[in-house]
Short mmCIF file of C-alpha atoms and ligand atoms in Angstrom, two decimals:
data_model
loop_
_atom_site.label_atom_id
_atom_site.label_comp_id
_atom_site.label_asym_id
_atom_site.label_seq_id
_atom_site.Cartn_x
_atom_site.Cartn_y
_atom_site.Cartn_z
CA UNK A 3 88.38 107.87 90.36
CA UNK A 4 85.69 110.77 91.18
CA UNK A 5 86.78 113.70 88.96
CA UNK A 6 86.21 116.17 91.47
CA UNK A 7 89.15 114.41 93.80
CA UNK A 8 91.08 115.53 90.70
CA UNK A 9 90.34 118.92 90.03
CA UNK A 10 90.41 119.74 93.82
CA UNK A 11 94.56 118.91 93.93
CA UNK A 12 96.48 120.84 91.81
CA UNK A 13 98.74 117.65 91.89
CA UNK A 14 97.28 114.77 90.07
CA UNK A 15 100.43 112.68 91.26
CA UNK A 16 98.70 113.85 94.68
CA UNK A 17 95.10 112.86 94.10
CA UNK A 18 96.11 109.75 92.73
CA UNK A 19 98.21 108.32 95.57
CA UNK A 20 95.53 109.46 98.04
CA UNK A 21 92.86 107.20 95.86
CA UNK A 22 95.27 104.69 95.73
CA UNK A 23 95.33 104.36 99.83
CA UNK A 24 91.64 104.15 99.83
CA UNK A 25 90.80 101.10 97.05
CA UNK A 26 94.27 99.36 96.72
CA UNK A 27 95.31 96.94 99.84
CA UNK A 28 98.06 98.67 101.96
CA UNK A 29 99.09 95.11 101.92
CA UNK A 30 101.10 95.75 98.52
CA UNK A 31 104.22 97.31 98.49
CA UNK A 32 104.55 100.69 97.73
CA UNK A 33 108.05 101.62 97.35
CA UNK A 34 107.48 105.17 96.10
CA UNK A 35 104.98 107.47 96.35
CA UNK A 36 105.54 108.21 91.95
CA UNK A 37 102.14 107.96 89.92
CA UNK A 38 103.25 107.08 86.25
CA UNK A 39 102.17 108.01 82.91
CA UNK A 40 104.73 106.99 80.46
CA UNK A 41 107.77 105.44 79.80
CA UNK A 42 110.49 105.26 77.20
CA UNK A 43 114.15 103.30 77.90
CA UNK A 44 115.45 104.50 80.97
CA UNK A 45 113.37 107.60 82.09
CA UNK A 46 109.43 108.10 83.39
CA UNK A 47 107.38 110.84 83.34
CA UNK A 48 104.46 110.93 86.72
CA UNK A 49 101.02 112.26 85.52
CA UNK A 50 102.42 115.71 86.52
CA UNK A 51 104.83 115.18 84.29
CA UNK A 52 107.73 115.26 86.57
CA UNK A 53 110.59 113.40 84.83
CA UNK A 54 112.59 110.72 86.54
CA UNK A 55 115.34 108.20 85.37
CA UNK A 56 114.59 104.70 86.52
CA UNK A 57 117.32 102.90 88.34
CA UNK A 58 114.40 100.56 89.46
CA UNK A 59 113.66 99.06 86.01
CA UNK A 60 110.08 97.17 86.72
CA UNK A 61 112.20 95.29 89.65
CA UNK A 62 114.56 93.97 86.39
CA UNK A 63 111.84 93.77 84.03
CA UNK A 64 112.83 95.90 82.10
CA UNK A 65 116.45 94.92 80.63
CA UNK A 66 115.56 96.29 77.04
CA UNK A 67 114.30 99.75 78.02
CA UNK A 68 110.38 100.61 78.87
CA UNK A 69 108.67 100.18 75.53
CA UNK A 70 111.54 99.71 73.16
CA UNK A 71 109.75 100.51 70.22
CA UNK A 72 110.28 96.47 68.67
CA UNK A 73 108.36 95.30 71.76
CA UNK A 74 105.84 97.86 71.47
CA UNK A 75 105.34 96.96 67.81
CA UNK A 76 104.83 93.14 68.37
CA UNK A 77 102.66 93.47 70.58
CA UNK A 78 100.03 95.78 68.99
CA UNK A 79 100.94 93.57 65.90
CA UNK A 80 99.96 90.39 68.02
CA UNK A 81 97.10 92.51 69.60
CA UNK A 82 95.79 92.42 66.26
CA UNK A 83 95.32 88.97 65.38
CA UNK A 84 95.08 86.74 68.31
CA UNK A 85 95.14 87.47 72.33
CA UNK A 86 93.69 84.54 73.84
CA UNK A 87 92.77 80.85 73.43
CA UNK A 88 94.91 79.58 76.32
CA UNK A 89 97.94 77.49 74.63
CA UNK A 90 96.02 74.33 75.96
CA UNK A 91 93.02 74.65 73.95
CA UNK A 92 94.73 75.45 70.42
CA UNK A 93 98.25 75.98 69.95
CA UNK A 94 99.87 79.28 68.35
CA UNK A 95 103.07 79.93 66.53
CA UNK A 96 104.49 82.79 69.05
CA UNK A 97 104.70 80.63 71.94
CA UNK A 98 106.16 77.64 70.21
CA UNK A 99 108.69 79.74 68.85
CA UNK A 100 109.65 80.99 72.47
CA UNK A 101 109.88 77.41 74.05
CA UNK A 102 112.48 76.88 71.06
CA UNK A 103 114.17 80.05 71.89
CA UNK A 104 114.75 79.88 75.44
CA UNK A 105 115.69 76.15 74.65
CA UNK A 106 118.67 77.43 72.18
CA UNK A 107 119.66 80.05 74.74
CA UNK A 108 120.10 78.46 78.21
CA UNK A 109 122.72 76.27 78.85
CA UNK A 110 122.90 72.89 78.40
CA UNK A 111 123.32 70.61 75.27
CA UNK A 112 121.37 67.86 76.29
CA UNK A 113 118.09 67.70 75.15
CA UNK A 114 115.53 70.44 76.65
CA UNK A 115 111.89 71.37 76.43
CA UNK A 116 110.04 74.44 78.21
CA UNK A 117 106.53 75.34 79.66
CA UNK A 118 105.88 78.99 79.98
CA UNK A 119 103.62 80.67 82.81
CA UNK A 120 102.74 84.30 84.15
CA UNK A 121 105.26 85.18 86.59
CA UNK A 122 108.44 84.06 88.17
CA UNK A 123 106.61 82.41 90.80
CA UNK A 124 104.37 80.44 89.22
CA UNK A 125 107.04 79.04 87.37
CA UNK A 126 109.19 78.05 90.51
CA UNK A 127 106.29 76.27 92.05
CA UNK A 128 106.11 74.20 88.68
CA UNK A 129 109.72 73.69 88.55
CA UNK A 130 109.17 71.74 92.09
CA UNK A 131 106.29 69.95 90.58
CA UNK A 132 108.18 68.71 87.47
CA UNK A 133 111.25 67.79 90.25
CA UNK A 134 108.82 66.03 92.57
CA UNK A 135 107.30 64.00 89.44
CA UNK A 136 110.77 63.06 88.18
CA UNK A 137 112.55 62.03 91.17
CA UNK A 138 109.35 61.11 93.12
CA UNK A 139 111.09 62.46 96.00
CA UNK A 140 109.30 64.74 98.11
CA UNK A 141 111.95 67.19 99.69
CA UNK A 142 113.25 70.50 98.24
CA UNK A 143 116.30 72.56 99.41
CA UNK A 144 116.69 76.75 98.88
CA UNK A 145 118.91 79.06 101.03
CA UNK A 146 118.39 81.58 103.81
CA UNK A 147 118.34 85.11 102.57
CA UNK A 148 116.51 83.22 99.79
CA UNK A 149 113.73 85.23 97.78
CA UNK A 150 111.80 82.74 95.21
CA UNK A 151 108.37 84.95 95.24
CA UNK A 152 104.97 84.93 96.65
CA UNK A 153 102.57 81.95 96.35
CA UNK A 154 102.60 79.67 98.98
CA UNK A 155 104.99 77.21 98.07
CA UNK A 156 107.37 80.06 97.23
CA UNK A 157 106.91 81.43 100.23
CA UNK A 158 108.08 78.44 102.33
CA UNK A 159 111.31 78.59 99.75
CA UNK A 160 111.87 81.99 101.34
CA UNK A 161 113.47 82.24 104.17
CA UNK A 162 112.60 85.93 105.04
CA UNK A 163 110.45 85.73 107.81
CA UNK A 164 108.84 89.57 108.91
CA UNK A 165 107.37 90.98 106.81
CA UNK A 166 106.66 88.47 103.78
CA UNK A 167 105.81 84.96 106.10
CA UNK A 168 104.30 86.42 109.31
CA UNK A 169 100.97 85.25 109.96
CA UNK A 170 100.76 83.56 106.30
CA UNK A 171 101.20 79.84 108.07
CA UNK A 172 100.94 76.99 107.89
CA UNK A 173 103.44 76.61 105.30
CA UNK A 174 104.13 74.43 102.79
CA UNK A 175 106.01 70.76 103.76
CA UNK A 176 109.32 69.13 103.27
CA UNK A 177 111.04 72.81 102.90
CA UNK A 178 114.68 72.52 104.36
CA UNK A 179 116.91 75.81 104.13
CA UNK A 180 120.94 75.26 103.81
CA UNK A 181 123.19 78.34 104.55
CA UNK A 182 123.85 80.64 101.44
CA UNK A 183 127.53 82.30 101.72
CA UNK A 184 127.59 85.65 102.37
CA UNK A 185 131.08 86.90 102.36
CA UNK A 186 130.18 90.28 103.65
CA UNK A 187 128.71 88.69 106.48
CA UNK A 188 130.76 85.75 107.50
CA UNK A 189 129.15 84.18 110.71
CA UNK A 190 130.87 84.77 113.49
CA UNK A 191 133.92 82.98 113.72
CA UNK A 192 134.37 82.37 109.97
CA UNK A 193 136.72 83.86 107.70
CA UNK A 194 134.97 86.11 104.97
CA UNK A 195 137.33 83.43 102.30
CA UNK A 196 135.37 80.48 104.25
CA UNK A 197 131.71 81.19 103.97
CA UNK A 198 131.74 78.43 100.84
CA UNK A 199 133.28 75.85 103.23
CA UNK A 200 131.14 76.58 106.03
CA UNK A 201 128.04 76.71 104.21
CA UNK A 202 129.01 73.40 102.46
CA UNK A 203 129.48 72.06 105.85
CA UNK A 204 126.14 73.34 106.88
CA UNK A 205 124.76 71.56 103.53
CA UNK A 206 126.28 68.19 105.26
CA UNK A 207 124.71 68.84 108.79
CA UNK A 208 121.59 69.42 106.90
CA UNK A 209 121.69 66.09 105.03
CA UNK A 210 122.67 64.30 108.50
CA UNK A 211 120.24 65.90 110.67
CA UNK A 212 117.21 66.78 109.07
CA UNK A 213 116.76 65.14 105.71
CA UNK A 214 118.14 62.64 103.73
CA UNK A 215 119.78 63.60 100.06
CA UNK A 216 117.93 60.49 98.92
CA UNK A 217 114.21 62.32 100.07
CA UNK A 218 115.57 65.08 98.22
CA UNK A 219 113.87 66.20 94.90
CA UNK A 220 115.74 69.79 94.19
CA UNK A 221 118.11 72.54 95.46
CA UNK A 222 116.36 75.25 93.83
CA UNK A 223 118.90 78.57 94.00
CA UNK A 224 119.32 82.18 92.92
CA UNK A 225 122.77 82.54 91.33
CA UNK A 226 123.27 85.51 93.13
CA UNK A 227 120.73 86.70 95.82
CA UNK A 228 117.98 89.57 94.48
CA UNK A 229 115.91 90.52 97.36
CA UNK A 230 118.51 89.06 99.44
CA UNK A 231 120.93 91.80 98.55
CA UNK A 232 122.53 91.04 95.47
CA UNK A 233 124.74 88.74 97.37
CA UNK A 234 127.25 87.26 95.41
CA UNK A 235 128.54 83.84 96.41
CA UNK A 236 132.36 82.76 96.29
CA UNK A 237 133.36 81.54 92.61
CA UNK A 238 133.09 77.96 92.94
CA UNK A 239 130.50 78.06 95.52
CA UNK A 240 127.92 76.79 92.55
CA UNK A 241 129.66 74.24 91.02
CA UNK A 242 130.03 72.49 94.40
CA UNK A 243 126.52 72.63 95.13
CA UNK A 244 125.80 71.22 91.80
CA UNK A 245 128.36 68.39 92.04
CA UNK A 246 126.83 67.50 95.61
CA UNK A 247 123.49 67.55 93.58
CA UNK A 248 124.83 65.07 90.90
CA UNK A 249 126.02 62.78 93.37
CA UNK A 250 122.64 61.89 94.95
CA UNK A 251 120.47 62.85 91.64
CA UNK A 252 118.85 66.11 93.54
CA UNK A 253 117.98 68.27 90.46
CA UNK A 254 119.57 71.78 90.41
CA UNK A 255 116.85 74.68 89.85
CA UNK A 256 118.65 78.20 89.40
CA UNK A 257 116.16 80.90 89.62
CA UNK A 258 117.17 83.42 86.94
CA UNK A 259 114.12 85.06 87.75
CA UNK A 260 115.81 88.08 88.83
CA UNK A 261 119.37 87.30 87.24
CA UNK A 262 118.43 86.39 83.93
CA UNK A 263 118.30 87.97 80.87
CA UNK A 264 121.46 89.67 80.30
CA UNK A 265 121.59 91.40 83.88
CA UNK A 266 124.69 90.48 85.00
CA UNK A 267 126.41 90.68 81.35
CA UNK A 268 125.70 86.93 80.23
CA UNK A 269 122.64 85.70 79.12
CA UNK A 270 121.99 83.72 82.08
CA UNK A 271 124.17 84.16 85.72
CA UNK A 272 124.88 80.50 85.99
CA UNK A 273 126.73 80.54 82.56
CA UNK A 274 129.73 82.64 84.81
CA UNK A 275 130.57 79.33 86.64
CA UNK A 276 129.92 77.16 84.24
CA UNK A 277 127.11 75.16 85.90
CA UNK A 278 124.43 73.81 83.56
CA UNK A 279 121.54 73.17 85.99
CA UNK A 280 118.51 71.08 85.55
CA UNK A 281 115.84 73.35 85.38
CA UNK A 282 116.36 76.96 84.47
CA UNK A 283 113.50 79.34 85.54
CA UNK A 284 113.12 82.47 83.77
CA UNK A 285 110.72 85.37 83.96
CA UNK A 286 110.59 89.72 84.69
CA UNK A 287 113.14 91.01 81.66
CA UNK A 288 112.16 87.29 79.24
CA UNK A 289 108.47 89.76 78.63
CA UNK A 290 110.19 93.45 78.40
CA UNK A 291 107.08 93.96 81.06
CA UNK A 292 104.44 91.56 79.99
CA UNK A 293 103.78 88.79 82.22
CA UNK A 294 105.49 85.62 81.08
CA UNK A 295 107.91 83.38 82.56
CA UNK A 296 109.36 79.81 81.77
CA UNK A 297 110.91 76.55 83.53
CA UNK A 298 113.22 74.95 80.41
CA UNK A 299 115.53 72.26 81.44
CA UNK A 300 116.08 68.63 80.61
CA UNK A 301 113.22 67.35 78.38
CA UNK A 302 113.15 63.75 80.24
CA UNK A 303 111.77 66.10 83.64
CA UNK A 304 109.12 68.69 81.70
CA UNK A 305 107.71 64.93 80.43
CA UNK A 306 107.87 63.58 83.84
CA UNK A 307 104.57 65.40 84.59
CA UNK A 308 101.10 63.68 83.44
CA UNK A 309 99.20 65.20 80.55
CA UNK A 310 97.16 67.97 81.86
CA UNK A 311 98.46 67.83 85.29
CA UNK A 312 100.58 71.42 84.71
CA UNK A 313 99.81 74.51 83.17
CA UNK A 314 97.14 77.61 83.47
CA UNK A 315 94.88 79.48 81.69
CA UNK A 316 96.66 82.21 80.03
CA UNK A 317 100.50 80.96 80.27
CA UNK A 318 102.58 82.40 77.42
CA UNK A 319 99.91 84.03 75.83
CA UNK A 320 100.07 85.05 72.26
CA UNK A 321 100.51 88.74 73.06
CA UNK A 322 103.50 88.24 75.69
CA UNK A 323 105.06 85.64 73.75
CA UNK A 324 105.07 88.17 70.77
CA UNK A 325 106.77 90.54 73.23
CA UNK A 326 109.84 87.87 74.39
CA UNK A 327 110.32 87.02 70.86
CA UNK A 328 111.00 91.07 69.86
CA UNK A 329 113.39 90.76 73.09
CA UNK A 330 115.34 88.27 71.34
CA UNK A 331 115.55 90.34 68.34
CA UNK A 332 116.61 93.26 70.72
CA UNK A 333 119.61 91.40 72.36
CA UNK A 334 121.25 90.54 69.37
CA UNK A 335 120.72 93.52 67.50
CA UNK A 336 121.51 95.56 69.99
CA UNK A 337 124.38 93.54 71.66
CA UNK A 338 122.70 93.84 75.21
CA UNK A 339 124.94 91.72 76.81
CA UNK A 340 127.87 93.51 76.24
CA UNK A 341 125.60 96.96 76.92
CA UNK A 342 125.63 95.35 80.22
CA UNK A 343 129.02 94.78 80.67
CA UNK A 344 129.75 98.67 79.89
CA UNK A 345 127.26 99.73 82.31
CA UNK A 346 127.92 97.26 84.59
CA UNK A 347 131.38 98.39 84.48
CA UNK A 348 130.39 102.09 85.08
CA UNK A 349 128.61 100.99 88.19
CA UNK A 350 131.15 99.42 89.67
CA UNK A 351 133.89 102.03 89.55
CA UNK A 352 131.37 104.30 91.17
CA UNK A 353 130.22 101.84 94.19
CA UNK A 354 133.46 100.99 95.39
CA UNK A 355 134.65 104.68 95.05
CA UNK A 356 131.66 104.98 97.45
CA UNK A 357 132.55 102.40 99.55
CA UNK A 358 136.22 103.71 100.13
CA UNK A 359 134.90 107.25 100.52
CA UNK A 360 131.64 107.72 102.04
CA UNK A 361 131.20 106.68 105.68
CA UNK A 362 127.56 104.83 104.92
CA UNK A 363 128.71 102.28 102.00
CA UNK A 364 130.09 99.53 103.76
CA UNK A 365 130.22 97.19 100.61
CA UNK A 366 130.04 97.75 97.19
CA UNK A 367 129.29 94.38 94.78
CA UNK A 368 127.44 92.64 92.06
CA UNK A 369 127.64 90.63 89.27
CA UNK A 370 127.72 92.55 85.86
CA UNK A 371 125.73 95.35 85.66
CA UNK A 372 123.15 93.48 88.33
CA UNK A 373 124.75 96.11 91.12
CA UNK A 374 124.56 97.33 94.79
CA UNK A 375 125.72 99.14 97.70
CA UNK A 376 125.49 98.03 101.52
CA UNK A 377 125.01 100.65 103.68
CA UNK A 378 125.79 100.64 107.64
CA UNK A 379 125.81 102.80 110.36
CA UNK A 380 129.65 101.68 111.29
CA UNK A 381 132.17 100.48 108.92
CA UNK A 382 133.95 98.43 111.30
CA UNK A 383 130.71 96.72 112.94
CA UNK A 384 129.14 96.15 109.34
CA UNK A 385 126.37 97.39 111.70
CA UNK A 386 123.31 98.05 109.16
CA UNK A 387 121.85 101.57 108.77
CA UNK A 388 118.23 101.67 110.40
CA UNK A 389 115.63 101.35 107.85
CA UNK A 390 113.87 104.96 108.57
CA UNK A 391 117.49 106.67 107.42
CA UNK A 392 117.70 103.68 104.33
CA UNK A 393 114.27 105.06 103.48
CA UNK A 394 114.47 108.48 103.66
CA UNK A 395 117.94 108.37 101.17
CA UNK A 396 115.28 106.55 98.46
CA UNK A 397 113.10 109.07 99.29
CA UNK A 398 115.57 111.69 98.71
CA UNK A 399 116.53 110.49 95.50
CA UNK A 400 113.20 110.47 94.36
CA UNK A 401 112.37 113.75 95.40
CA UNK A 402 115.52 114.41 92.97
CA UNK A 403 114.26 112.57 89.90
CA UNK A 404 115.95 108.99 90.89
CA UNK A 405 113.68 105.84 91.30
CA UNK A 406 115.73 103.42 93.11
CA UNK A 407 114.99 99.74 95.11
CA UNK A 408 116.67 98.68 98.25
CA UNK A 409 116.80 95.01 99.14
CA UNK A 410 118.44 93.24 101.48
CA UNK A 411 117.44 90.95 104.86
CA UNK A 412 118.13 94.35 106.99
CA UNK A 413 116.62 96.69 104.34
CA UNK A 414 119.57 98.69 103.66
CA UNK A 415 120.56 97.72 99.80
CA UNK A 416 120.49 99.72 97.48
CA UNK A 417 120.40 97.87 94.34
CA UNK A 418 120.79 98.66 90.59
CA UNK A 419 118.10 97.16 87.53
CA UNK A 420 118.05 100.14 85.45
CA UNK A 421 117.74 99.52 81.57
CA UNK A 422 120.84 97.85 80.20
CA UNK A 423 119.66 100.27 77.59
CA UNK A 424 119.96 103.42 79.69
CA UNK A 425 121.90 106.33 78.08
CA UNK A 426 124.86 107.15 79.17
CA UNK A 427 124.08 110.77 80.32
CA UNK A 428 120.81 109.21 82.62
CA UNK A 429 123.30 106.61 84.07
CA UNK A 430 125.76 109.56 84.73
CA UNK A 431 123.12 111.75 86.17
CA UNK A 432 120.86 108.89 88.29
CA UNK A 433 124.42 108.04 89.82
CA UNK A 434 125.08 111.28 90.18
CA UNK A 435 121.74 111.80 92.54
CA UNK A 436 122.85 108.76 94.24
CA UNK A 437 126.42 109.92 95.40
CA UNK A 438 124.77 113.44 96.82
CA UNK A 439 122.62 111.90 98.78
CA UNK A 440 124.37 109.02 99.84
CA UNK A 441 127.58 111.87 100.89
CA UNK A 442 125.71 113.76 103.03
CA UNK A 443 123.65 110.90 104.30
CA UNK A 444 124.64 110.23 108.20
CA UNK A 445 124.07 107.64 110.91
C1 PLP B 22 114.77 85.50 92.21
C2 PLP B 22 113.29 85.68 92.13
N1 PLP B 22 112.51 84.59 92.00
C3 PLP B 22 111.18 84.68 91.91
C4 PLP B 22 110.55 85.91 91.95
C5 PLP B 22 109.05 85.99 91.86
O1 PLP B 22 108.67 86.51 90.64
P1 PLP B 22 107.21 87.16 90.46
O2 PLP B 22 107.19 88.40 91.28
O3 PLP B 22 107.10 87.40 88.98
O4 PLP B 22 106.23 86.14 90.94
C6 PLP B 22 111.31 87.07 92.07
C7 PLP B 22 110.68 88.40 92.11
O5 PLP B 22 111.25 89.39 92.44
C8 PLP B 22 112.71 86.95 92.16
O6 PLP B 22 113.51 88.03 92.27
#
């Protein structure tokens, strides 16, 4: 950027942000206004050097801690030696040692192999492609409230209309969303303890009216809802779907994208019902911030594809697989899963304190430490706080040293990815930011 914007501003945070609006398209997301410098675990410092603790966590990419000194390590070590060929032009030790590794740790004893790409969704649109090739079926369920990322296909597998699909038509083909239970929201009519029956029934009406389970190549499903809201379906709710899949040989694709890697206190969220899908797609926290994700599943599916017909140029490259590996190392040296059951558990006491106490928390819920709070305007009406007050409580946090996400399909989540790594006395405090704004917040 022109020096002189620079020493014009006495903040460079400032400077920054304003050269940031004039070269970067508005189009991406900017869900603070915080220019970083550094990071280390659970805190970052802006180029001011304003200090903040990180509730935000990469958007759960960073389960280990920003630069945990192991990843940082391997990867200079890596740097050293080799950073590119592209896996399909010579083959390197780091990334066959992954594929192994996220074979050994994903459920399912049946035998598995794995392709690794750049991000999350990249690796759901190939987890379609190996479906399609395998079944030779065409169709492909996900839910409403769904979030599955950004490429086209993904897009279509979203059902989030304003402000991620608008205008980004024509979609992708043979798309069909079934009802995801929400028991915070029941529709009307339906008893929060119903949602799984009525969304089950929905899954029937589906197969009746608008495609046939036979057409159908894969339910493809977050465990529990990211963007959505961290919505967290009835116990049970998965192992149905999965049976229903069985019996007319859909494959099951859980997105762990967002779930995975130790975020809700097991390795992978599907392991808490006991569901062993087909295809397990992995990505964000798998890289400790490098770009890197996987699709691992049953090996007879990953083959099902031609030679040459998937992959990329730099998918699992040397330097990112160098970094996953060092996360391995991390979890079970450092016991990160049950880390996250601690702070997961440290979480939770606080939201539903919250939610019995102050008049904006409607719902407090989660999965492990993967965590949020619903806020509303009206306890009784569920109605959802606007999105200008939503925003301005983030923006109050941050303005208090608290970088925090909302979610949600009505904006007003405020979800949880710190660290799993985060000291306790940065947890205390960033929750501690949270509850004064969130107590004097009002409708
Ligand atoms: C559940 C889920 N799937 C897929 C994606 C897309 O991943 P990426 O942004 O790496 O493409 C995300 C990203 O937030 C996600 O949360």
């Amino acid at each position: 950027m022109p020096a002189k914007v620079l020493e014009s501003n006495a903040s460079k945070a400032k400077a920054l942000w304003a050269e940031r609006q004039a070269v970067v398209s508005t189009g991406s997301a900017a869900y603070t206004s915080v220019v970083i410098a550094k990071a280390k675990n659970a805190k970052v410092w802006d180029v001011d050097g304003k200090e903040y603790i990180d509730f935000a966590g990469g958007i759960g990419a960073v389960n280990v801690g920003h630069c945990h000194p192991k990843v940082v390590a391997a990867i200079k070590d890596q740097a050293e030696k080799l950073l590119h060929t592209s896996f399909h032009v010579a083959a390197y030790e780091p990334h066959i040692k992954l594929c192994r590794k996220l074979i050994q740790a994903t459920p399912g004893s049946f035998g598995k192999k794995a392709l690794l790409f750049n991000s999350g969704s990249e690796a759901i649109e190939n987890a379609v492609k190996f479906a399609r090739a395998f079944t030779k079926r065409r169709a492909v369920i996900s839910f409403d409230n769904a979030f599955h990322g950004r490429t086209l296909l993904c897009l279509t597998l979203n059902s989030r209309y304003k402000p991620l699909k608008q205008h980004f038509g024509p979609f992708a083909s043979d798309i069909y969303h079934a009802r995801f239970p929400n028991p915070y929201r029941p529709p009307r009519g339906v008893r929060p303890e119903d949602v799984s029956d009525y969304a089950l029934e929905e899954l029937d009406r589906l197969f009746l009216n608008e495609v046939a389970p036979e057409d159908v190549a894969a339910l493809v499903v977050e465990p529990v809802q990211g963007e959505g809201g961290f919505v967290v379906p009835p116990r049970g709710f998965l192992r149905a779907l999965k049976k229903i899949c069985e019996s007319h040989g859909i494959l099951f694709v859980a997105d762990e994208v967002q779930t995975g890697f130790g975020r809700t206190a097991k390795m992978f969220a599907i392991e808490h019902e006991g569901v062993v899908p087909d295809l397990l797609v992995t990505a964000k926290s798998l890289g400790a911030g490098m770009p890197l994700s996987a699709v691992v599943g049953r090996a007879e599916v990953l083959d099902a594809a031609p030679a040459g017909a998937v992959g990329g140029t730099y998918g699992g490259n040397p330097v990112s697989c160098a970094a996953a590996l060092a996360v391995f190392d991390i979890f079970k040296e450092e016991k990160i899963l049950d880390a996250a059951e601690k702070v997961g558990g440290i979480v939770k006491d606080r939201f539903d304190r919250w939610a019995r106490e102050i008049a904006v928390v409607g719902d407090s819920r989660g999965l492990g430490a993967m965590r949020a709070v619903e806020l509303v305007a009206d306890k009784k009406t569920k109605k959802p706080l606007p999105v200008p007050l939503v925003k301005s409580i983030v923006k109050a946090c941050e303005e208090k040293g608290l970088l925090l996400l909302k979610a949600g399909a009505y904006d007003n989540v405020l979800r949880t990815l710190m660290p799993l790594t985060i000291a306790p006395e940065d947890l205390d405090k960033g929750l501690e930011i949270m509850e004064d704004v969130l107590a004097s917040a009002r409708a």
